[in-house]
Coordinates of C-alpha atoms and ligand atoms in Angstrom, one line a residue:
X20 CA -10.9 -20.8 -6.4
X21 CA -7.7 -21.8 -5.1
X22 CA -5.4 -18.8 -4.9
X23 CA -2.0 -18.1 -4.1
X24 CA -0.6 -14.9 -2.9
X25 CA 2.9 -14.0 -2.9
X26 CA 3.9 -10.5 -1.1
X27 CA 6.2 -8.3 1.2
X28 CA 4.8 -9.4 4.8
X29 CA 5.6 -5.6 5.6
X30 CA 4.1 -2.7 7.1
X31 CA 4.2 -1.4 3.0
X32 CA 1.4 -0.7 0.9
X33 CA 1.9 -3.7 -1.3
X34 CA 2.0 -5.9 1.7
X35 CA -1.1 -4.5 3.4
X36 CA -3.2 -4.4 0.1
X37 CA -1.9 -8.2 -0.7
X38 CA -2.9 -9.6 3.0
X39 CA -6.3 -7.3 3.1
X40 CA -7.3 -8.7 -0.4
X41 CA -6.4 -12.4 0.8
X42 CA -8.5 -11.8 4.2
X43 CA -11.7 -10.8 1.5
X44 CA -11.2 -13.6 -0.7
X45 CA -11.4 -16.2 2.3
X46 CA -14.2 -14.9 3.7
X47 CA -15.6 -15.2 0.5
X48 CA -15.2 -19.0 0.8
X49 CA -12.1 -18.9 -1.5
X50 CA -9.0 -21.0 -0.3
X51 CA -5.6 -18.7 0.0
X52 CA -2.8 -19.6 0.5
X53 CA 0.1 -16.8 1.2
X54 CA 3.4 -17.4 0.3
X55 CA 6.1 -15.3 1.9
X56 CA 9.4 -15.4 4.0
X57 CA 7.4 -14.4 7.3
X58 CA 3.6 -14.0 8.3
X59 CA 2.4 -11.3 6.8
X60 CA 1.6 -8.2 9.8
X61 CA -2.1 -8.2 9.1
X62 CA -2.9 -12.0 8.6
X63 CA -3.6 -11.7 12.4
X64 CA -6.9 -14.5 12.7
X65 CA -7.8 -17.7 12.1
X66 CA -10.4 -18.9 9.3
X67 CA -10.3 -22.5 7.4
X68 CA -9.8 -20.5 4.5
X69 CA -6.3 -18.7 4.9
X70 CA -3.0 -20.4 4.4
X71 CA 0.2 -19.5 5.5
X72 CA 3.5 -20.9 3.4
X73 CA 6.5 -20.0 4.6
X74 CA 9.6 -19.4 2.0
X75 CA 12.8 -20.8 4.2
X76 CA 16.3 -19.2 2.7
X77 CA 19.3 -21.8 3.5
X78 CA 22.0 -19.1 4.3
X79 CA 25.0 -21.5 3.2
X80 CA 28.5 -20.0 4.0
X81 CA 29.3 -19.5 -0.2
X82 CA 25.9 -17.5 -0.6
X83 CA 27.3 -13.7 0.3
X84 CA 23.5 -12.7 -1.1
X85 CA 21.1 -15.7 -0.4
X86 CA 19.1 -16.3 -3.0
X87 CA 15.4 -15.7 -2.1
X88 CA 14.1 -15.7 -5.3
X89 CA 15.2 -19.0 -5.8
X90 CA 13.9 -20.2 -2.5
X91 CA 10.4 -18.8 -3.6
X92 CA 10.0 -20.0 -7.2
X93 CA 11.0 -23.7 -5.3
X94 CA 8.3 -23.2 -2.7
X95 CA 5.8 -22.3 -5.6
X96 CA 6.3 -25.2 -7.1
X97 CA 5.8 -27.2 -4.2
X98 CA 2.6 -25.4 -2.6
X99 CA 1.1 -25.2 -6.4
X100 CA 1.9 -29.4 -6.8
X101 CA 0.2 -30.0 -3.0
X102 CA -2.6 -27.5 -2.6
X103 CA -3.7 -27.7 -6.4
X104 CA -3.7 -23.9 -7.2
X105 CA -5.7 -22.7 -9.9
X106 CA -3.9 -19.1 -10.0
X107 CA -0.8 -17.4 -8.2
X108 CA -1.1 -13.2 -7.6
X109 CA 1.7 -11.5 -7.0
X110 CA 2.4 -8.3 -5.5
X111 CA 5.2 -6.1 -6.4
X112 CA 7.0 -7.3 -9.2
X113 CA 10.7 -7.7 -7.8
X114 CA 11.0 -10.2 -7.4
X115 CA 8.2 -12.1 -7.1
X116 CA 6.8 -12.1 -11.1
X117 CA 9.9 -13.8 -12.0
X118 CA 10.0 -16.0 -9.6
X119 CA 6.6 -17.0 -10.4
X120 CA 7.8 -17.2 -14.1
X121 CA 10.4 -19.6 -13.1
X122 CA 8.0 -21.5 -10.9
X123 CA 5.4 -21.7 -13.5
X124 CA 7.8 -22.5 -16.0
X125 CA 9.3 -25.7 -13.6
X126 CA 5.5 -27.0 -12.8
X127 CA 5.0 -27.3 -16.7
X128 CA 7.7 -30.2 -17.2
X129 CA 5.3 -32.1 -14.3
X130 CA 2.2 -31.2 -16.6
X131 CA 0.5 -28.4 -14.0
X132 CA -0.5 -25.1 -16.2
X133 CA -0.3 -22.5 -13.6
X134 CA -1.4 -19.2 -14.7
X135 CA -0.2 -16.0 -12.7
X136 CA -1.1 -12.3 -12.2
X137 CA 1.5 -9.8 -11.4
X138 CA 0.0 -6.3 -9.7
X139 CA 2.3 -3.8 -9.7
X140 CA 2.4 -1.7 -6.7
X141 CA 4.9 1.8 -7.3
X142 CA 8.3 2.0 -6.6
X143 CA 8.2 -1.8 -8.5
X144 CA 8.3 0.6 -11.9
X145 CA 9.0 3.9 -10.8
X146 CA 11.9 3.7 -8.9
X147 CA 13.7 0.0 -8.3
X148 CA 12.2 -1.5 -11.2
X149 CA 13.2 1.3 -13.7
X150 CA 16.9 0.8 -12.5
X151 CA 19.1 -0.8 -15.3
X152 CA 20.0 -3.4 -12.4
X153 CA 17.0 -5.0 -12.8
X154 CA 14.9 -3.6 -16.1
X155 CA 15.7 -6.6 -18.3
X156 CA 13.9 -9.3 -15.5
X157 CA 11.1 -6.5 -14.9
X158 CA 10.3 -6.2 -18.4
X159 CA 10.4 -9.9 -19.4
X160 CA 8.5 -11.5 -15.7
X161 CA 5.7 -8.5 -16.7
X162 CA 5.1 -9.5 -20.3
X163 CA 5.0 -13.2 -19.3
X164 CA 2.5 -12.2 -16.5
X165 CA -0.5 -13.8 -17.6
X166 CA -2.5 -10.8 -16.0
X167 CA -1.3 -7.7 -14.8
X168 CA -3.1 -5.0 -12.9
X169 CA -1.6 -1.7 -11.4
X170 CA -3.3 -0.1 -8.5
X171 CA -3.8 3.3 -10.3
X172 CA -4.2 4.6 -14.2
X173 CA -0.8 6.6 -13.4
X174 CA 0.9 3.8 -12.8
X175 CA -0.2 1.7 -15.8
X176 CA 1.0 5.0 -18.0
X177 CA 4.1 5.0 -16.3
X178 CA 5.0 1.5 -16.6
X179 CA 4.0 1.7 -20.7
X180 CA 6.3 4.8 -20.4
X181 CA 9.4 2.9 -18.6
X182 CA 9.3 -0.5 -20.4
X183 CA 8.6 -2.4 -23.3
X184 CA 5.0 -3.7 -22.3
X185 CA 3.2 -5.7 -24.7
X186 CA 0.6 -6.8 -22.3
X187 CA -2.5 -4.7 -21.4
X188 CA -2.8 -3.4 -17.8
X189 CA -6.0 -3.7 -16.2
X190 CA -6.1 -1.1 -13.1
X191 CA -8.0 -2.6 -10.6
X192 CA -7.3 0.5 -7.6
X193 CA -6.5 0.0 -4.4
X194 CA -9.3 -0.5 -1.9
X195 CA -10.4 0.5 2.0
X196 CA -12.6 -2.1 4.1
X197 CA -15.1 0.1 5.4
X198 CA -16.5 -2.4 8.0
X199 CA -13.1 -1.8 9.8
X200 CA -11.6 1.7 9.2
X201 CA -14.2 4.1 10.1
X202 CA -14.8 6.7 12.6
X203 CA -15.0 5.3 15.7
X204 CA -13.2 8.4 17.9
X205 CA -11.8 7.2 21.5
X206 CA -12.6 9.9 23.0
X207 CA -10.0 9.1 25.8
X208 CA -7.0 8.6 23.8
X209 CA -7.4 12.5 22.0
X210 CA -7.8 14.0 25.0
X211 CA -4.4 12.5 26.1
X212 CA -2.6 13.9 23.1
X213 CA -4.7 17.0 22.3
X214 CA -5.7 18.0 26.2
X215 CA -6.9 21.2 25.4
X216 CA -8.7 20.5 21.8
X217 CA -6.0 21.4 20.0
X218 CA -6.1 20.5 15.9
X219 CA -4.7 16.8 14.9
X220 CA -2.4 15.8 12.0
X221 CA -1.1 12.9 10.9
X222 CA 1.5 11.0 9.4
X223 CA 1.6 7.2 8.4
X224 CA 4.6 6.1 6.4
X225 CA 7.8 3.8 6.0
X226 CA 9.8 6.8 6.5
X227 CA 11.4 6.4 3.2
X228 CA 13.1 9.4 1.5
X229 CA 10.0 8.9 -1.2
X230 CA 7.9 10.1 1.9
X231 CA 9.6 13.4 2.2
X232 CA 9.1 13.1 5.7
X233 CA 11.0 16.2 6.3
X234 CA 8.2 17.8 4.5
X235 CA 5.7 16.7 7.1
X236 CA 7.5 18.6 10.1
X237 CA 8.2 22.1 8.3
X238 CA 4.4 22.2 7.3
X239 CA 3.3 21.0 10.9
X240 CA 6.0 24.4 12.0
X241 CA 4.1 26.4 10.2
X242 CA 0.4 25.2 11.1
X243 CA 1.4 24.8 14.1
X244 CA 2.2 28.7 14.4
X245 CA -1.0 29.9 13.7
X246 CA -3.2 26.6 14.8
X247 CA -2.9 24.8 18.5
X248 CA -2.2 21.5 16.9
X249 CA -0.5 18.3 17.4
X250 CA 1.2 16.0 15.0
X251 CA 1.0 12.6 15.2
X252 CA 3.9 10.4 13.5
X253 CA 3.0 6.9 12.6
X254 CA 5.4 4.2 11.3
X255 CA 9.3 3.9 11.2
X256 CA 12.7 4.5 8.8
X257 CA 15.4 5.8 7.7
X258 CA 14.1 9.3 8.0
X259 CA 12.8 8.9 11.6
X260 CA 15.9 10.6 13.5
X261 CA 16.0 13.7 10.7
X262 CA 12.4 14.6 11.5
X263 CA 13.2 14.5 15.0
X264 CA 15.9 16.4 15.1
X265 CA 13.8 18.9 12.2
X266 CA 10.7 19.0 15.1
X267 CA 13.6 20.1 18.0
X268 CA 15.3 22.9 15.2
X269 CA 11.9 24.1 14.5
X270 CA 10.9 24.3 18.5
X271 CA 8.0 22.0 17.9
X272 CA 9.3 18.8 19.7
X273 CA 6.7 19.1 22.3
X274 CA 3.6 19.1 19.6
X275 CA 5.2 16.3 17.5
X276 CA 4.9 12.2 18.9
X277 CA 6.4 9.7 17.0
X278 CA 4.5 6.8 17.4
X279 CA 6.5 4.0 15.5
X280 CA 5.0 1.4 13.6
X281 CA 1.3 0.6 14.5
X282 CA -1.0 -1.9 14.2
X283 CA -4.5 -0.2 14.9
X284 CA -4.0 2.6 12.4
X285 CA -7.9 3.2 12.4
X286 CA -8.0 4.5 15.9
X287 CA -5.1 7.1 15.5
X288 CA -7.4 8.1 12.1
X289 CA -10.4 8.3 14.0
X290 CA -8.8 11.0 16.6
X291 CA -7.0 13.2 13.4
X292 CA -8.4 15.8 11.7
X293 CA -5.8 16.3 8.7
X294 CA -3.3 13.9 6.6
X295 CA -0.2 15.1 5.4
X296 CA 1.3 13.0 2.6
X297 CA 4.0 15.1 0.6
X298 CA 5.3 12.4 -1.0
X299 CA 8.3 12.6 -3.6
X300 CA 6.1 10.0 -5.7
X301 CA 2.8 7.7 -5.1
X302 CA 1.0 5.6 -7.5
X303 CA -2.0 5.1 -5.3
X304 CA -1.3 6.5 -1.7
X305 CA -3.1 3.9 0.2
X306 CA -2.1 5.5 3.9
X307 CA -4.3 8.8 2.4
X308 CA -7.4 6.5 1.7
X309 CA -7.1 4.5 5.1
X310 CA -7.3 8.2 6.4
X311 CA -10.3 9.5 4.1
X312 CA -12.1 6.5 5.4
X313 CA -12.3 7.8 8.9
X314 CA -12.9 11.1 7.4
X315 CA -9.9 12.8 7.5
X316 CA -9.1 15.3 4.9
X317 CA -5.7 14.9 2.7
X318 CA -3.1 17.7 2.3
X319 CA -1.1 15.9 -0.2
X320 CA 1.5 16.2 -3.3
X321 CA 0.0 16.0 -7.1
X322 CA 2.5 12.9 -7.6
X323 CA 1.5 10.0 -9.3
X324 CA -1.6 8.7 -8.5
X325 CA -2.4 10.9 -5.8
X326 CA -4.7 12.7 -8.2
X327 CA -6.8 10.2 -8.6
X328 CA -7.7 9.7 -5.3
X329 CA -7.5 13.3 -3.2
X330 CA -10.0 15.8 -5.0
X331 CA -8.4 19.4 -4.6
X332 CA -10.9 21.3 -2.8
X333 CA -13.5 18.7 -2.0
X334 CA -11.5 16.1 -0.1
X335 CA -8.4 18.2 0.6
X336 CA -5.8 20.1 -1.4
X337 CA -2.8 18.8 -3.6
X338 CA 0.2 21.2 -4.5
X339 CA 3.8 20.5 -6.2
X340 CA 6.2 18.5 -4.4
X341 CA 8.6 20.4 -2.3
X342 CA 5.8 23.1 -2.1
X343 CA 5.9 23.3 1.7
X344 CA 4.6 26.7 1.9
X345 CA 1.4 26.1 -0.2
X346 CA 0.8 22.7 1.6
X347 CA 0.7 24.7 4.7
X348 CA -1.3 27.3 3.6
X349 CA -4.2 25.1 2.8
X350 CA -4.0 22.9 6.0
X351 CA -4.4 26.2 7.4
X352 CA -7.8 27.2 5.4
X353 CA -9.1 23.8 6.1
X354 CA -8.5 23.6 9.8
X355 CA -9.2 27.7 10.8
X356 CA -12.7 27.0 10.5
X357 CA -14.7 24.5 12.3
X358 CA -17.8 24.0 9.8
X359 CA -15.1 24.2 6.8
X360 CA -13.3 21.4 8.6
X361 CA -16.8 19.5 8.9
X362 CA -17.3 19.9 5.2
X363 CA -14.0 18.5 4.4
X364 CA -14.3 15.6 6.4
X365 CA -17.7 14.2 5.0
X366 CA -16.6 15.1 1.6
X367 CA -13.5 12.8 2.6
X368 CA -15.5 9.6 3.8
X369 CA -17.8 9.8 0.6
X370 CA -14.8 10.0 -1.7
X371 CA -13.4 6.9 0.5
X372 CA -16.7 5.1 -0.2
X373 CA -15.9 4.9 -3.9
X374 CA -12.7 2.7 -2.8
X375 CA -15.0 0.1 -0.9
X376 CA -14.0 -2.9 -0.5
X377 CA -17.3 -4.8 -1.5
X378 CA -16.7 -2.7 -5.0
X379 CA -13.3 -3.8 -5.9
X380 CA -13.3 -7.6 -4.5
X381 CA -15.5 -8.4 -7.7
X382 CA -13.2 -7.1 -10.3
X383 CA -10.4 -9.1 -8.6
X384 CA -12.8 -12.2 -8.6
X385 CA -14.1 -11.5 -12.2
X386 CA -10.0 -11.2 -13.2
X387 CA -8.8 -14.2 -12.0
X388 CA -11.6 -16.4 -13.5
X389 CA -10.9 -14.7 -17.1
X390 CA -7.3 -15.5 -16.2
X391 CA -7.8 -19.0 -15.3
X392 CA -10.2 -19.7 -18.6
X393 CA -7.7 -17.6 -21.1
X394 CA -4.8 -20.0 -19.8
X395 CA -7.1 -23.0 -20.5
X396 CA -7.1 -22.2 -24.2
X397 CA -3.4 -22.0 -24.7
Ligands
GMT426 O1 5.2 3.5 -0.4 C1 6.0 2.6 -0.1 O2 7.2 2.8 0.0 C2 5.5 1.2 0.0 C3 5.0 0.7 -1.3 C4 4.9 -0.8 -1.2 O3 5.1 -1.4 -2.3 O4 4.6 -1.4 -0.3 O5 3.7 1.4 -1.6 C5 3.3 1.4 -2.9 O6 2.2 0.5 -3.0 C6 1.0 1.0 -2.2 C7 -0.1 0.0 -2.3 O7 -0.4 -0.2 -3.6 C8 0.6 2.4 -2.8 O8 -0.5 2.9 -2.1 C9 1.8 3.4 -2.6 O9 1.4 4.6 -3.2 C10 3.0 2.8 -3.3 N1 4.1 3.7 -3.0 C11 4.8 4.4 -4.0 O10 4.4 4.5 -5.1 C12 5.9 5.3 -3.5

């Protein structure tokens, strides 16, 4: 097939799950072609298979907010017209669905039927989409999706819960290429941040106030009371120079590093021994799986999706949000004892296995080719 992929070309979820799902679908001998206003962070190789279609935004004087979704539906239309797409997937509906509506609907006055899948990613529903600033688009660009997937079952309840959805929502989850993140531990770099065998945690996040990043540094204070432990702080945001300043109230500067944002996330995984995510809200929690997959146990939230992905008491422990104390607690349980801690992290990289990617490619594959036949008939 001939697929186009239209994303953030972030550090986000969406972004990463969107370039990682493009990188399988090449290798599978599939042509895709990405289209998005920069290369996206992990389309870092070459194959004969991978396109890259940048979306230029003229930035005349009269445009105070340039339009981009313009600028994308145009480039649609020309990369669907040159390349001869069979299907465009979109990730993240704003504002990428309708753009593709508007694309799809431009190609059909030159006789191209271009059918398009929308997979929503989170905050598209729960948070920016849900806004009345942008409902009415959100609604309509999902219910002229000609496919729509949502990366978790919470998700799809919450998006029948927000909007008027006439469409059915396939959850296809998120997935975790094994081949790349697993446990390969350099033994070098954790003696260089744990020295003397102290416990590591870590963070990986956009530093968002979804992330509840504060969150992250109370619970290390309190593990880090009872535990010799580390924390490790991966990525970058708003709420960067809050935790700092949290980690120098709570006299734990010296056990906290922030990293910033990171391309080889596998090898700070494969040195940690617990994830914190205590996340406001998560529809899939992709930075937890990445973490499971080089057996790291998850200390997480019971937001969202997060459920359906971190088993309380076999892959780590889930609590309410805000429930620092609790989160704490059970970091503590997990990490106080070694063969515990073992336990935990095997039970972590068979849950991960579930989420392989050689599982989930398929249902991708099978959807698109149901797509593309379904839009034959109309
Ligand atoms: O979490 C973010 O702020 C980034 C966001 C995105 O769209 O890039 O992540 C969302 O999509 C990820 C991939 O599907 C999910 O793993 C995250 O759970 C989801 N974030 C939220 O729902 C807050």
């Amino acid at each position: 097939m001939k697929i186009g992929i239209v994303c953030y070309p972030t550090f986000g979820g969406s972004g990463v799950v969107a370039t990682e799902l493009g990188k399988a679908l090449a290798d599978r001998g599939h042509q895709v072609h990405f289209v998005t206003y920069n290369q996206p962070v992990r389309l870092d190789f070459f194959s004969e298979n991978l396109f890259y279609h940048e979306v230029a935004v003229s930035k005349y004087p009269l445009f105070e907010y340039p339009p981009y979704e313009l600028a994308l539906a145009s480039r649609l239309v020309d990369v669907v017209r040159f390349e001869k797409l069979d299907v465009l997937h979109v990730h993240y509906a704003i504002p990428h669905a309708s753009a593709a509506y508007m694309a799809k609907q431009i190609l059909a006055t030159y006789g191209i039927n271009i059918p398009f899948i929308t997979t929503l990613h989170g905050t598209d529903i729960t948070l920016v989409g849900n806004d009345r600033t942008y409902k009415p688009v959100v609604t309509f660009s999902i219910n002229q999706s000609d496919g729509v997937t949502s990366v978790s079952e919470h998700l799809k309840q919450d998006t029948y819960k927000f909007f008027d959805i006439e469409k059915d929502i396939k959850v296809i989850t998120n997935f975790i290429d094994l081949k790349r993140f697993n446990h390969t531990p350099k033994e070098h770099f954790k003696k260089a941040i744990a020295p003397e065998g102290e416990k590591i945690l870590v963070h990986t996040s956009n530093f968002r106030r979804v992330k509840r990043t504060a969150d992250v540094i109370s619970i290390f204070a309190k593990v880090n009371a009872v535990i010799p432990s580390k924390l490790l702080m991966v990525g970058d945001g708003q709420d960067r120079p809050e935790c700092e300043q949290m980690a120098r109230d709570l006299g734990v500067s010296h056990n906290v590093r922030f990293l910033g944002k990171q391309d080889a996330v596998e090898e700070i995984m494969s040195v940690s021994d617990l994830f914190l995510m205590p996340s406001q809200s998560e529809s899939f929690g992709l930075a937890a799986l990445e973490a499971m997959a080089c057996h790291v146990p998850v200390i997480s939230t019971n937001a969202g999706g997060l459920p359906e992905l971190n088993v309380e008491g076999y892959t780590g422990f889930l609590r309410d949000v805000g429930d620092v104390d609790g989160m704490a607690e059970r970091a503590i349980y997990i990490l106080e004892d070694e063969a515990r801690l073992q336990q935990f992290k095997e039970n972590a990289l068979t849950h991960a296995r579930k989420f392989d990617l050689a599982n989930i490619l398929p249902e991708y594959e099978n959807f698109y080719m149901q797509v593309i036949e379904n839009s034959k008939r109309v």
